[in-house]
């Protein structure tokens, strides 16, 4: 048996509200942008998900039986505040309060995420989401209310899931911007508004509680496609613009020098106010959280002249050669995971917290245990990479949370792309009985947790 991880290490599961809860029109919930999206040939709608709103007792029991001691869940903004900036819904708040109490009773530390792309529909339709300064203020009000309600019981918080995605081409969709301008100015304004919202909530939490909060990014390792200087420069710029630029704010209260010079030389107006600068200056982070699934490489030959760094991967992203992939083209690269843990910790010296990791595979239940050795292998090599970062590189790591370890629809709504160690009996078109059925990996991860990471075989 190899070396265990430090005492108090957190093992657990991460999910979002729209991918788990269902009950889209129950309990006083208002509509989010997801609630009005129709099913497609490759995706379900979002009305039921895995019905966790009614079945979370069962799912808590599955997590507790596996030995998990942390669960990162998301509060649906429109469940607790139906219009996003109007009256709060006490029934929705009670739902999360009861969930928190039951997690604690089961020995599971709750971790809250406040936003996972599900903008209240009213704010999207009226203001185009985070394109508007009004929505920044509405989010801070929502976040402060959740801190007041739950920070005495919830020790770990993040505001935005994968915050750097608001600096990329998908920003408009996940920010709830239905009909706004599509431009570099608009992209940078949305990203800045999201950071201003993060700072407002983080500063409020630190002023009113002893809870901890950190920024959270979707961190993919991006390699240069060759040793050509431009490939190497583009890989470095991607890391600077999409990752370090935001970590600089989380840790030092200011954007990257390189990015701000780009803003200046390109005459970008990102609605950066003096009040924002003061809020950033007061900001601190207690840890750095991130998701990690895969890596990419950047081929500068494919990137058109005058493409902004935020969009290099839209044109020049390529698969990394020599790595195994799933059917959606997502590769398996544990060394990239270790490198991110180590290089970010070396530069910023914040405790690292990987809170999403996993692989999506198409699976069918036939009455026999699903033999998901591929999932065991994926988590084994990533946990070993984490241990190498801890014991060979000296990184301080808080825990390891897998993504959707009880099956949920993927981010596109596809129930066929399963990440879980527990099978949920539904398809994109047939809800069936939603029965939870542990896979082979469930027992394996239970053994890993029991040994605190020492036993990975």
PDB file of C-alpha atoms in Angstrom, residues 225-395:
ATOM      1  CA  UNK A 225       1.771  21.861 -31.133  1.00  0.00           C
ATOM      2  CA  UNK A 226       5.490  22.102 -31.927  1.00  0.00           C
ATOM      3  CA  UNK A 227       8.664  23.824 -30.811  1.00  0.00           C
ATOM      4  CA  UNK A 228       7.921  26.692 -33.201  1.00  0.00           C
ATOM      5  CA  UNK A 229       8.232  29.951 -31.263  1.00  0.00           C
ATOM      6  CA  UNK A 230       4.730  31.094 -32.253  1.00  0.00           C
ATOM      7  CA  UNK A 231       3.139  27.865 -31.008  1.00  0.00           C
ATOM      8  CA  UNK A 232       4.956  28.318 -27.704  1.00  0.00           C
ATOM      9  CA  UNK A 233       3.922  31.971 -27.466  1.00  0.00           C
ATOM     10  CA  UNK A 234       0.276  31.172 -28.211  1.00  0.00           C
ATOM     11  CA  UNK A 235       0.227  28.472 -25.520  1.00  0.00           C
ATOM     12  CA  UNK A 236       1.696  30.947 -23.031  1.00  0.00           C
ATOM     13  CA  UNK A 237      -0.800  33.661 -24.022  1.00  0.00           C
ATOM     14  CA  UNK A 238      -3.720  31.282 -23.621  1.00  0.00           C
ATOM     15  CA  UNK A 239      -2.626  30.526 -20.067  1.00  0.00           C
ATOM     16  CA  UNK A 240      -2.090  34.241 -19.340  1.00  0.00           C
ATOM     17  CA  UNK A 241      -5.394  35.474 -20.771  1.00  0.00           C
ATOM     18  CA  UNK A 242      -7.703  32.628 -19.734  1.00  0.00           C
ATOM     19  CA  UNK A 243      -6.216  31.555 -16.412  1.00  0.00           C
ATOM     20  CA  UNK A 244      -3.517  33.691 -14.814  1.00  0.00           C
ATOM     21  CA  UNK A 245      -5.348  36.925 -15.607  1.00  0.00           C
ATOM     22  CA  UNK A 246      -8.221  35.862 -13.362  1.00  0.00           C
ATOM     23  CA  UNK A 247      -6.055  34.196 -10.705  1.00  0.00           C
ATOM     24  CA  UNK A 248      -4.194  37.508 -10.432  1.00  0.00           C
ATOM     25  CA  UNK A 249      -7.467  39.150  -9.401  1.00  0.00           C
ATOM     26  CA  UNK A 250      -8.357  36.334  -6.984  1.00  0.00           C
ATOM     27  CA  UNK A 251      -4.958  36.615  -5.291  1.00  0.00           C
ATOM     28  CA  UNK A 252      -3.674  40.170  -5.867  1.00  0.00           C
ATOM     29  CA  UNK A 253      -6.732  42.262  -6.738  1.00  0.00           C
ATOM     30  CA  UNK A 254      -5.668  43.247 -10.249  1.00  0.00           C
ATOM     31  CA  UNK A 255      -5.799  41.902 -13.783  1.00  0.00           C
ATOM     32  CA  UNK A 256      -2.674  40.769 -15.629  1.00  0.00           C
ATOM     33  CA  UNK A 257      -0.375  43.511 -16.924  1.00  0.00           C
ATOM     34  CA  UNK A 258      -0.356  41.896 -20.364  1.00  0.00           C
ATOM     35  CA  UNK A 259      -4.143  41.639 -20.555  1.00  0.00           C
ATOM     36  CA  UNK A 260      -4.706  45.204 -19.375  1.00  0.00           C
ATOM     37  CA  UNK A 261      -2.219  46.470 -21.933  1.00  0.00           C
ATOM     38  CA  UNK A 262      -4.159  44.526 -24.587  1.00  0.00           C
ATOM     39  CA  UNK A 263      -7.361  46.218 -23.372  1.00  0.00           C
ATOM     40  CA  UNK A 264      -5.701  49.625 -23.645  1.00  0.00           C
ATOM     41  CA  UNK A 265      -4.147  49.149 -27.072  1.00  0.00           C
ATOM     42  CA  UNK A 266      -7.374  47.700 -28.514  1.00  0.00           C
ATOM     43  CA  UNK A 267      -9.590  50.476 -27.086  1.00  0.00           C
ATOM     44  CA  UNK A 268     -11.734  47.984 -25.160  1.00  0.00           C
ATOM     45  CA  UNK A 269     -14.294  49.432 -22.757  1.00  0.00           C
ATOM     46  CA  UNK A 270     -14.998  46.712 -20.200  1.00  0.00           C
ATOM     47  CA  UNK A 271     -16.995  48.935 -17.792  1.00  0.00           C
ATOM     48  CA  UNK A 272     -14.208  48.883 -15.180  1.00  0.00           C
ATOM     49  CA  UNK A 273     -15.257  51.434 -12.535  1.00  0.00           C
ATOM     50  CA  UNK A 274     -13.411  52.975  -9.613  1.00  0.00           C
ATOM     51  CA  UNK A 275     -15.788  51.102  -7.312  1.00  0.00           C
ATOM     52  CA  UNK A 276     -14.715  47.841  -8.981  1.00  0.00           C
ATOM     53  CA  UNK A 277     -11.054  48.684  -8.408  1.00  0.00           C
ATOM     54  CA  UNK A 278     -11.721  49.277  -4.717  1.00  0.00           C
ATOM     55  CA  UNK A 279     -13.647  46.000  -4.464  1.00  0.00           C
ATOM     56  CA  UNK A 280     -10.814  44.123  -6.183  1.00  0.00           C
ATOM     57  CA  UNK A 281      -8.247  45.680  -3.853  1.00  0.00           C
ATOM     58  CA  UNK A 282     -10.136  44.278  -0.852  1.00  0.00           C
ATOM     59  CA  UNK A 283     -10.471  40.817  -2.398  1.00  0.00           C
ATOM     60  CA  UNK A 284      -8.726  37.762  -1.030  1.00  0.00           C
ATOM     61  CA  UNK A 285      -8.975  34.057  -1.771  1.00  0.00           C
ATOM     62  CA  UNK A 286      -8.659  31.224   0.723  1.00  0.00           C
ATOM     63  CA  UNK A 287      -8.017  28.537  -1.909  1.00  0.00           C
ATOM     64  CA  UNK A 288      -7.983  28.048  -5.677  1.00  0.00           C
ATOM     65  CA  UNK A 289     -10.553  25.642  -7.129  1.00  0.00           C
ATOM     66  CA  UNK A 290     -10.625  24.243 -10.634  1.00  0.00           C
ATOM     67  CA  UNK A 291     -12.084  21.610 -12.910  1.00  0.00           C
ATOM     68  CA  UNK A 292      -9.800  19.369 -14.938  1.00  0.00           C
ATOM     69  CA  UNK A 293     -10.845  16.819 -17.517  1.00  0.00           C
ATOM     70  CA  UNK A 294      -8.451  16.904 -20.487  1.00  0.00           C
ATOM     71  CA  UNK A 295      -5.733  18.772 -22.388  1.00  0.00           C
ATOM     72  CA  UNK A 296      -5.350  20.397 -25.809  1.00  0.00           C
ATOM     73  CA  UNK A 297      -2.599  21.708 -28.022  1.00  0.00           C
ATOM     74  CA  UNK A 298      -2.468  24.933 -30.015  1.00  0.00           C
ATOM     75  CA  UNK A 299      -1.326  25.118 -33.642  1.00  0.00           C
ATOM     76  CA  UNK A 300      -0.598  28.745 -34.488  1.00  0.00           C
ATOM     77  CA  UNK A 301      -0.658  28.017 -38.237  1.00  0.00           C
ATOM     78  CA  UNK A 302      -4.432  27.562 -38.031  1.00  0.00           C
ATOM     79  CA  UNK A 303      -5.151  30.807 -36.172  1.00  0.00           C
ATOM     80  CA  UNK A 304      -6.166  33.708 -38.471  1.00  0.00           C
ATOM     81  CA  UNK A 305      -4.223  36.948 -38.239  1.00  0.00           C
ATOM     82  CA  UNK A 306      -5.699  39.408 -35.691  1.00  0.00           C
ATOM     83  CA  UNK A 307      -7.515  36.706 -33.698  1.00  0.00           C
ATOM     84  CA  UNK A 308      -7.677  37.741 -30.049  1.00  0.00           C
ATOM     85  CA  UNK A 309      -5.902  35.343 -27.647  1.00  0.00           C
ATOM     86  CA  UNK A 310      -9.219  34.450 -25.983  1.00  0.00           C
ATOM     87  CA  UNK A 311     -10.243  32.743 -29.244  1.00  0.00           C
ATOM     88  CA  UNK A 312      -7.033  31.017 -30.367  1.00  0.00           C
ATOM     89  CA  UNK A 313      -8.432  27.600 -29.478  1.00  0.00           C
ATOM     90  CA  UNK A 314     -11.539  28.204 -31.614  1.00  0.00           C
ATOM     91  CA  UNK A 315      -9.295  27.964 -34.659  1.00  0.00           C
ATOM     92  CA  UNK A 316      -6.025  26.342 -33.649  1.00  0.00           C
ATOM     93  CA  UNK A 317      -6.989  23.811 -31.005  1.00  0.00           C
ATOM     94  CA  UNK A 318      -5.922  20.260 -31.831  1.00  0.00           C
ATOM     95  CA  UNK A 319      -5.951  16.851 -30.126  1.00  0.00           C
ATOM     96  CA  UNK A 320      -2.770  16.005 -28.229  1.00  0.00           C
ATOM     97  CA  UNK A 321      -1.141  13.081 -30.061  1.00  0.00           C
ATOM     98  CA  UNK A 322      -0.553   9.771 -28.341  1.00  0.00           C
ATOM     99  CA  UNK A 323      -3.289  10.031 -25.681  1.00  0.00           C
ATOM    100  CA  UNK A 324      -6.383   7.847 -25.365  1.00  0.00           C
ATOM    101  CA  UNK A 325      -9.736   9.605 -25.866  1.00  0.00           C
ATOM    102  CA  UNK A 326     -13.406   8.904 -25.227  1.00  0.00           C
ATOM    103  CA  UNK A 327     -15.937   9.005 -28.048  1.00  0.00           C
ATOM    104  CA  UNK A 328     -16.375  12.765 -27.574  1.00  0.00           C
ATOM    105  CA  UNK A 329     -12.647  13.311 -28.148  1.00  0.00           C
ATOM    106  CA  UNK A 330     -11.769  14.122 -24.524  1.00  0.00           C
ATOM    107  CA  UNK A 331      -8.331  12.720 -23.770  1.00  0.00           C
ATOM    108  CA  UNK A 332      -6.807  11.229 -20.630  1.00  0.00           C
ATOM    109  CA  UNK A 333      -3.825  13.286 -19.451  1.00  0.00           C
ATOM    110  CA  UNK A 334      -3.011  12.943 -15.738  1.00  0.00           C
ATOM    111  CA  UNK A 335       0.392  14.610 -16.188  1.00  0.00           C
ATOM    112  CA  UNK A 336      -1.429  17.758 -17.304  1.00  0.00           C
ATOM    113  CA  UNK A 337      -3.424  17.592 -14.066  1.00  0.00           C
ATOM    114  CA  UNK A 338      -0.248  17.363 -11.980  1.00  0.00           C
ATOM    115  CA  UNK A 339       1.367  20.207 -13.911  1.00  0.00           C
ATOM    116  CA  UNK A 340      -1.567  22.540 -13.246  1.00  0.00           C
ATOM    117  CA  UNK A 341      -1.588  21.703  -9.537  1.00  0.00           C
ATOM    118  CA  UNK A 342       2.128  22.355  -9.268  1.00  0.00           C
ATOM    119  CA  UNK A 343       2.628  25.403 -11.465  1.00  0.00           C
ATOM    120  CA  UNK A 344      -0.326  27.302 -10.012  1.00  0.00           C
ATOM    121  CA  UNK A 345       0.702  26.491  -6.449  1.00  0.00           C
ATOM    122  CA  UNK A 346       4.314  27.453  -7.160  1.00  0.00           C
ATOM    123  CA  UNK A 347       3.245  30.864  -8.437  1.00  0.00           C
ATOM    124  CA  UNK A 348       0.348  31.755  -6.126  1.00  0.00           C
ATOM    125  CA  UNK A 349       0.860  29.619  -2.990  1.00  0.00           C
ATOM    126  CA  UNK A 350      -2.856  29.095  -2.424  1.00  0.00           C
ATOM    127  CA  UNK A 351      -4.194  25.720  -1.281  1.00  0.00           C
ATOM    128  CA  UNK A 352      -5.358  23.897  -4.415  1.00  0.00           C
ATOM    129  CA  UNK A 353      -8.787  22.282  -4.642  1.00  0.00           C
ATOM    130  CA  UNK A 354      -9.634  20.233  -7.753  1.00  0.00           C
ATOM    131  CA  UNK A 355     -13.422  20.022  -7.532  1.00  0.00           C
ATOM    132  CA  UNK A 356     -14.317  18.435 -10.897  1.00  0.00           C
ATOM    133  CA  UNK A 357     -12.586  15.492 -12.531  1.00  0.00           C
ATOM    134  CA  UNK A 358     -13.950  12.557 -14.471  1.00  0.00           C
ATOM    135  CA  UNK A 359     -14.666  10.906 -17.800  1.00  0.00           C
ATOM    136  CA  UNK A 360     -17.937  10.579 -19.693  1.00  0.00           C
ATOM    137  CA  UNK A 361     -18.720   7.184 -21.238  1.00  0.00           C
ATOM    138  CA  UNK A 362     -21.814   5.703 -22.921  1.00  0.00           C
ATOM    139  CA  UNK A 363     -23.179   2.905 -20.710  1.00  0.00           C
ATOM    140  CA  UNK A 364     -26.234   0.643 -20.638  1.00  0.00           C
ATOM    141  CA  UNK A 365     -27.561  -1.309 -17.673  1.00  0.00           C
ATOM    142  CA  UNK A 366     -28.569  -4.881 -18.542  1.00  0.00           C
ATOM    143  CA  UNK A 367     -29.263  -6.228 -15.056  1.00  0.00           C
ATOM    144  CA  UNK A 368     -25.605  -6.965 -14.292  1.00  0.00           C
ATOM    145  CA  UNK A 369     -23.087  -4.696 -12.565  1.00  0.00           C
ATOM    146  CA  UNK A 370     -21.531  -2.250 -15.027  1.00  0.00           C
ATOM    147  CA  UNK A 371     -17.841  -3.125 -15.277  1.00  0.00           C
ATOM    148  CA  UNK A 372     -16.467   0.400 -15.684  1.00  0.00           C
ATOM    149  CA  UNK A 373     -12.761  -0.381 -15.361  1.00  0.00           C
ATOM    150  CA  UNK A 374     -12.055   2.535 -17.732  1.00  0.00           C
ATOM    151  CA  UNK A 375     -13.484   4.922 -15.110  1.00  0.00           C
ATOM    152  CA  UNK A 376     -11.464   3.275 -12.344  1.00  0.00           C
ATOM    153  CA  UNK A 377      -8.343   3.667 -14.480  1.00  0.00           C
ATOM    154  CA  UNK A 378      -9.125   7.341 -15.164  1.00  0.00           C
ATOM    155  CA  UNK A 379      -9.570   8.261 -11.512  1.00  0.00           C
ATOM    156  CA  UNK A 380      -6.647   6.086 -10.404  1.00  0.00           C
ATOM    157  CA  UNK A 381      -4.114   7.836 -12.645  1.00  0.00           C
ATOM    158  CA  UNK A 382      -5.450  11.290 -11.744  1.00  0.00           C
ATOM    159  CA  UNK A 383      -5.382  10.594  -8.003  1.00  0.00           C
ATOM    160  CA  UNK A 384      -1.837   9.268  -8.393  1.00  0.00           C
ATOM    161  CA  UNK A 385      -0.906  12.455 -10.275  1.00  0.00           C
ATOM    162  CA  UNK A 386      -2.392  14.470  -7.403  1.00  0.00           C
ATOM    163  CA  UNK A 387      -0.339  12.458  -4.900  1.00  0.00           C
ATOM    164  CA  UNK A 388       2.783  13.101  -6.977  1.00  0.00           C
ATOM    165  CA  UNK A 389       2.007  16.833  -6.854  1.00  0.00           C
ATOM    166  CA  UNK A 390       1.639  16.621  -3.064  1.00  0.00           C
ATOM    167  CA  UNK A 391       4.615  14.401  -2.201  1.00  0.00           C
ATOM    168  CA  UNK A 392       7.078  15.091  -5.024  1.00  0.00           C
ATOM    169  CA  UNK A 393       6.268  18.743  -5.756  1.00  0.00           C
ATOM    170  CA  UNK A 394       5.125  19.989  -2.337  1.00  0.00           C
ATOM    171  CA  UNK A 395       1.651  21.166  -3.314  1.00  0.00           C
TER     172      UNK A 395
END
